[in-house]
Amino acid sequence: MICPFCRHDDSRVVDSRPVEEGTLIRRRRECTECGRRFTTSETSVLLIIKRSGATEPFSREKVIEGVRKACQGRPVNDDDLALLAQRVEETLRSDGQAEVEAQEVGMAILAPLRELDEVAYLRFASVYRNFASLEDFEGEIALLRAAPSKPVTPVTKQVTQPATNSVSINN
Ligand SMILES: [Zn+2]
């Protein structure tokens, strides 16, 4: 790991701790040349397979971007959106796959969005699931009425992937 201060290419780890349910490792490093300290984080890369077949790393920002439009004018703040994106990532990582279809990301958004705001959920679902008629909306609303959203269940413990090939400086 190159020192971000002096560009020296060697450093030693002085502290290492798992965060976010063990899906992320933070390391405190000390440059063996200038002695300054910096932090690295290490996580397994979750790849999203797009419809074209191309892959890109999962991004919480993209989830938030996608949901934000549906939340316009609704009582949903940035913290709510950040938490939703975190839950989506946890859901996707929880089945231990290193790659998931883009479609699964949309599916993973539906449940937490519904708990957050039912109007935003309906907007998002109408686009995501291609509602084509009033009947589609009526059917979905009937489902919402029949099964009111339940309180959030705690995320169960998950086994993380051993693959660790993403290292970034975030000091
Ligand atoms: Zn240095």
JSON list of C-alpha atoms in Angstrom, two decimals, residues 58-168:
[
{"chain": "A", "resi": 58, "resn": "PHE", "atom": "CA", "xyz": [-22.43, -2.30, -6.50]},
{"chain": "A", "resi": 59, "resn": "SER", "atom": "CA", "xyz": [-22.89, 1.31, -5.47]},
{"chain": "A", "resi": 60, "resn": "ARG", "atom": "CA", "xyz": [-25.07, 2.57, -2.63]},
{"chain": "A", "resi": 61, "resn": "GLU", "atom": "CA", "xyz": [-25.11, 5.97, -4.32]},
{"chain": "A", "resi": 62, "resn": "LYS", "atom": "CA", "xyz": [-26.75, 4.45, -7.39]},
{"chain": "A", "resi": 63, "resn": "VAL", "atom": "CA", "xyz": [-29.44, 2.86, -5.23]},
{"chain": "A", "resi": 64, "resn": "ILE", "atom": "CA", "xyz": [-30.12, 6.21, -3.55]},
{"chain": "A", "resi": 65, "resn": "GLU", "atom": "CA", "xyz": [-30.18, 7.94, -6.93]},
{"chain": "A", "resi": 66, "resn": "GLY", "atom": "CA", "xyz": [-32.70, 5.44, -8.22]},
{"chain": "A", "resi": 67, "resn": "VAL", "atom": "CA", "xyz": [-34.98, 5.75, -5.21]},
{"chain": "A", "resi": 68, "resn": "ARG", "atom": "CA", "xyz": [-34.72, 9.50, -4.68]},
{"chain": "A", "resi": 69, "resn": "LYS", "atom": "CA", "xyz": [-37.00, 10.33, -7.60]},
{"chain": "A", "resi": 70, "resn": "ALA", "atom": "CA", "xyz": [-39.72, 8.09, -6.21]},
{"chain": "A", "resi": 71, "resn": "CYS", "atom": "CA", "xyz": [-39.37, 9.88, -2.86]},
{"chain": "A", "resi": 72, "resn": "GLN", "atom": "CA", "xyz": [-39.88, 13.40, -4.19]},
{"chain": "A", "resi": 73, "resn": "GLY", "atom": "CA", "xyz": [-42.20, 15.39, -1.93]},
{"chain": "A", "resi": 74, "resn": "ARG", "atom": "CA", "xyz": [-42.37, 12.54, 0.56]},
{"chain": "A", "resi": 75, "resn": "PRO", "atom": "CA", "xyz": [-41.23, 12.72, 4.21]},
{"chain": "A", "resi": 76, "resn": "VAL", "atom": "CA", "xyz": [-38.01, 10.82, 3.49]},
{"chain": "A", "resi": 77, "resn": "ASN", "atom": "CA", "xyz": [-34.63, 12.31, 4.38]},
{"chain": "A", "resi": 78, "resn": "ASP", "atom": "CA", "xyz": [-31.05, 11.56, 3.37]},
{"chain": "A", "resi": 79, "resn": "ASP", "atom": "CA", "xyz": [-30.48, 9.40, 6.46]},
{"chain": "A", "resi": 80, "resn": "ASP", "atom": "CA", "xyz": [-33.49, 7.26, 5.52]},
{"chain": "A", "resi": 81, "resn": "LEU", "atom": "CA", "xyz": [-32.08, 6.82, 2.02]},
{"chain": "A", "resi": 82, "resn": "ALA", "atom": "CA", "xyz": [-28.59, 5.98, 3.30]},
{"chain": "A", "resi": 83, "resn": "LEU", "atom": "CA", "xyz": [-30.05, 3.36, 5.62]},
{"chain": "A", "resi": 84, "resn": "LEU", "atom": "CA", "xyz": [-32.18, 1.93, 2.82]},
{"chain": "A", "resi": 85, "resn": "ALA", "atom": "CA", "xyz": [-29.11, 1.61, 0.57]},
{"chain": "A", "resi": 86, "resn": "GLN", "atom": "CA", "xyz": [-27.22, -0.10, 3.40]},
{"chain": "A", "resi": 87, "resn": "ARG", "atom": "CA", "xyz": [-30.06, -2.58, 3.87]},
{"chain": "A", "resi": 88, "resn": "VAL", "atom": "CA", "xyz": [-30.15, -3.28, 0.14]},
{"chain": "A", "resi": 89, "resn": "GLU", "atom": "CA", "xyz": [-26.43, -4.02, 0.17]},
{"chain": "A", "resi": 90, "resn": "GLU", "atom": "CA", "xyz": [-26.78, -6.26, 3.24]},
{"chain": "A", "resi": 91, "resn": "THR", "atom": "CA", "xyz": [-29.62, -8.15, 1.58]},
{"chain": "A", "resi": 92, "resn": "LEU", "atom": "CA", "xyz": [-27.62, -8.69, -1.60]},
{"chain": "A", "resi": 93, "resn": "ARG", "atom": "CA", "xyz": [-24.50, -9.77, 0.29]},
{"chain": "A", "resi": 94, "resn": "SER", "atom": "CA", "xyz": [-26.39, -12.02, 2.68]},
{"chain": "A", "resi": 95, "resn": "ASP", "atom": "CA", "xyz": [-26.82, -14.87, 0.21]},
{"chain": "A", "resi": 96, "resn": "GLY", "atom": "CA", "xyz": [-23.08, -15.03, -0.28]},
{"chain": "A", "resi": 97, "resn": "GLN", "atom": "CA", "xyz": [-23.02, -14.31, -4.00]},
{"chain": "A", "resi": 98, "resn": "ALA", "atom": "CA", "xyz": [-20.15, -12.26, -5.38]},
{"chain": "A", "resi": 99, "resn": "GLU", "atom": "CA", "xyz": [-22.20, -11.26, -8.44]},
{"chain": "A", "resi": 100, "resn": "VAL", "atom": "CA", "xyz": [-25.89, -10.45, -8.69]},
{"chain": "A", "resi": 101, "resn": "GLU", "atom": "CA", "xyz": [-28.20, -9.48, -11.54]},
{"chain": "A", "resi": 102, "resn": "ALA", "atom": "CA", "xyz": [-29.24, -5.83, -11.75]},
{"chain": "A", "resi": 103, "resn": "GLN", "atom": "CA", "xyz": [-32.82, -7.02, -11.44]},
{"chain": "A", "resi": 104, "resn": "GLU", "atom": "CA", "xyz": [-32.11, -8.41, -7.97]},
{"chain": "A", "resi": 105, "resn": "VAL", "atom": "CA", "xyz": [-31.01, -4.96, -6.85]},
{"chain": "A", "resi": 106, "resn": "GLY", "atom": "CA", "xyz": [-34.45, -3.63, -7.76]},
{"chain": "A", "resi": 107, "resn": "MET", "atom": "CA", "xyz": [-36.10, -6.52, -5.95]},
{"chain": "A", "resi": 108, "resn": "ALA", "atom": "CA", "xyz": [-33.98, -5.87, -2.85]},
{"chain": "A", "resi": 109, "resn": "ILE", "atom": "CA", "xyz": [-35.10, -2.22, -2.88]},
{"chain": "A", "resi": 110, "resn": "LEU", "atom": "CA", "xyz": [-38.83, -2.97, -2.80]},
{"chain": "A", "resi": 111, "resn": "ALA", "atom": "CA", "xyz": [-39.21, -4.30, 0.77]},
{"chain": "A", "resi": 112, "resn": "PRO", "atom": "CA", "xyz": [-37.27, -1.61, 2.65]},
{"chain": "A", "resi": 113, "resn": "LEU", "atom": "CA", "xyz": [-38.79, 1.12, 0.47]},
{"chain": "A", "resi": 114, "resn": "ARG", "atom": "CA", "xyz": [-42.25, -0.10, 1.32]},
{"chain": "A", "resi": 115, "resn": "GLU", "atom": "CA", "xyz": [-41.43, 0.12, 5.02]},
{"chain": "A", "resi": 116, "resn": "LEU", "atom": "CA", "xyz": [-40.10, 3.62, 4.49]},
{"chain": "A", "resi": 117, "resn": "ASP", "atom": "CA", "xyz": [-42.96, 5.12, 2.50]},
{"chain": "A", "resi": 118, "resn": "GLU", "atom": "CA", "xyz": [-45.80, 3.37, 0.73]},
{"chain": "A", "resi": 119, "resn": "VAL", "atom": "CA", "xyz": [-46.36, 6.13, -1.82]},
{"chain": "A", "resi": 120, "resn": "ALA", "atom": "CA", "xyz": [-42.70, 6.14, -2.81]},
{"chain": "A", "resi": 121, "resn": "TYR", "atom": "CA", "xyz": [-42.88, 2.36, -2.97]},
{"chain": "A", "resi": 122, "resn": "LEU", "atom": "CA", "xyz": [-45.85, 2.47, -5.35]},
{"chain": "A", "resi": 123, "resn": "ARG", "atom": "CA", "xyz": [-44.07, 4.98, -7.59]},
{"chain": "A", "resi": 124, "resn": "PHE", "atom": "CA", "xyz": [-40.91, 2.90, -7.67]},
{"chain": "A", "resi": 125, "resn": "ALA", "atom": "CA", "xyz": [-42.75, -0.38, -8.20]},
{"chain": "A", "resi": 126, "resn": "SER", "atom": "CA", "xyz": [-44.83, 1.10, -11.01]},
{"chain": "A", "resi": 127, "resn": "VAL", "atom": "CA", "xyz": [-41.71, 1.92, -12.98]},
{"chain": "A", "resi": 128, "resn": "TYR", "atom": "CA", "xyz": [-39.63, -1.04, -11.92]},
{"chain": "A", "resi": 129, "resn": "ARG", "atom": "CA", "xyz": [-42.34, -3.60, -12.49]},
{"chain": "A", "resi": 130, "resn": "ASN", "atom": "CA", "xyz": [-43.78, -1.90, -15.56]},
{"chain": "A", "resi": 131, "resn": "PHE", "atom": "CA", "xyz": [-47.27, -1.17, -14.33]},
{"chain": "A", "resi": 132, "resn": "ALA", "atom": "CA", "xyz": [-49.21, -0.70, -17.55]},
{"chain": "A", "resi": 133, "resn": "SER", "atom": "CA", "xyz": [-52.72, 0.00, -16.37]},
{"chain": "A", "resi": 134, "resn": "LEU", "atom": "CA", "xyz": [-54.86, 1.29, -13.52]},
{"chain": "A", "resi": 135, "resn": "GLU", "atom": "CA", "xyz": [-55.59, -2.33, -12.67]},
{"chain": "A", "resi": 136, "resn": "ASP", "atom": "CA", "xyz": [-51.91, -2.88, -11.92]},
{"chain": "A", "resi": 137, "resn": "PHE", "atom": "CA", "xyz": [-52.00, 0.00, -9.42]},
{"chain": "A", "resi": 138, "resn": "GLU", "atom": "CA", "xyz": [-55.28, -1.21, -7.95]},
{"chain": "A", "resi": 139, "resn": "GLY", "atom": "CA", "xyz": [-53.91, -4.69, -7.53]},
{"chain": "A", "resi": 140, "resn": "GLU", "atom": "CA", "xyz": [-50.79, -3.43, -5.78]},
{"chain": "A", "resi": 141, "resn": "ILE", "atom": "CA", "xyz": [-52.77, -1.10, -3.53]},
{"chain": "A", "resi": 142, "resn": "ALA", "atom": "CA", "xyz": [-55.08, -3.98, -2.61]},
{"chain": "A", "resi": 143, "resn": "LEU", "atom": "CA", "xyz": [-52.00, -5.99, -1.63]},
{"chain": "A", "resi": 144, "resn": "LEU", "atom": "CA", "xyz": [-50.66, -3.09, 0.45]},
{"chain": "A", "resi": 145, "resn": "ARG", "atom": "CA", "xyz": [-54.01, -2.77, 2.25]},
{"chain": "A", "resi": 146, "resn": "ALA", "atom": "CA", "xyz": [-54.28, -6.50, 2.84]},
{"chain": "A", "resi": 147, "resn": "ALA", "atom": "CA", "xyz": [-50.80, -6.84, 4.31]},
{"chain": "A", "resi": 148, "resn": "PRO", "atom": "CA", "xyz": [-49.70, -3.71, 6.15]},
{"chain": "A", "resi": 149, "resn": "SER", "atom": "CA", "xyz": [-45.98, -3.24, 6.29]},
{"chain": "A", "resi": 150, "resn": "LYS", "atom": "CA", "xyz": [-44.44, -4.91, 9.32]},
{"chain": "A", "resi": 151, "resn": "PRO", "atom": "CA", "xyz": [-41.75, -3.48, 11.56]},
{"chain": "A", "resi": 152, "resn": "VAL", "atom": "CA", "xyz": [-38.19, -3.93, 10.37]},
{"chain": "A", "resi": 153, "resn": "THR", "atom": "CA", "xyz": [-36.76, -7.31, 11.30]},
{"chain": "A", "resi": 154, "resn": "PRO", "atom": "CA", "xyz": [-33.13, -7.29, 12.37]},
{"chain": "A", "resi": 155, "resn": "VAL", "atom": "CA", "xyz": [-30.63, -8.33, 9.74]},
{"chain": "A", "resi": 156, "resn": "THR", "atom": "CA", "xyz": [-29.42, -11.82, 10.47]},
{"chain": "A", "resi": 157, "resn": "LYS", "atom": "CA", "xyz": [-25.77, -12.61, 10.82]},
{"chain": "A", "resi": 158, "resn": "GLN", "atom": "CA", "xyz": [-24.09, -13.28, 7.57]},
{"chain": "A", "resi": 159, "resn": "VAL", "atom": "CA", "xyz": [-21.12, -15.21, 6.33]},
{"chain": "A", "resi": 160, "resn": "THR", "atom": "CA", "xyz": [-18.83, -12.99, 4.33]},
{"chain": "A", "resi": 161, "resn": "GLN", "atom": "CA", "xyz": [-16.99, -13.85, 1.19]},
{"chain": "A", "resi": 162, "resn": "PRO", "atom": "CA", "xyz": [-13.27, -14.47, 1.59]},
{"chain": "A", "resi": 163, "resn": "ALA", "atom": "CA", "xyz": [-12.51, -12.57, -1.60]},
{"chain": "A", "resi": 164, "resn": "THR", "atom": "CA", "xyz": [-10.92, -9.28, -0.66]},
{"chain": "A", "resi": 165, "resn": "ASN", "atom": "CA", "xyz": [-9.64, -7.47, -3.66]},
{"chain": "A", "resi": 166, "resn": "SER", "atom": "CA", "xyz": [-10.70, -3.90, -3.14]},
{"chain": "A", "resi": 167, "resn": "VAL", "atom": "CA", "xyz": [-8.49, -1.58, -1.19]},
{"chain": "A", "resi": 168, "resn": "SER", "atom": "CA", "xyz": [-9.07, 2.12, -0.92]}
]
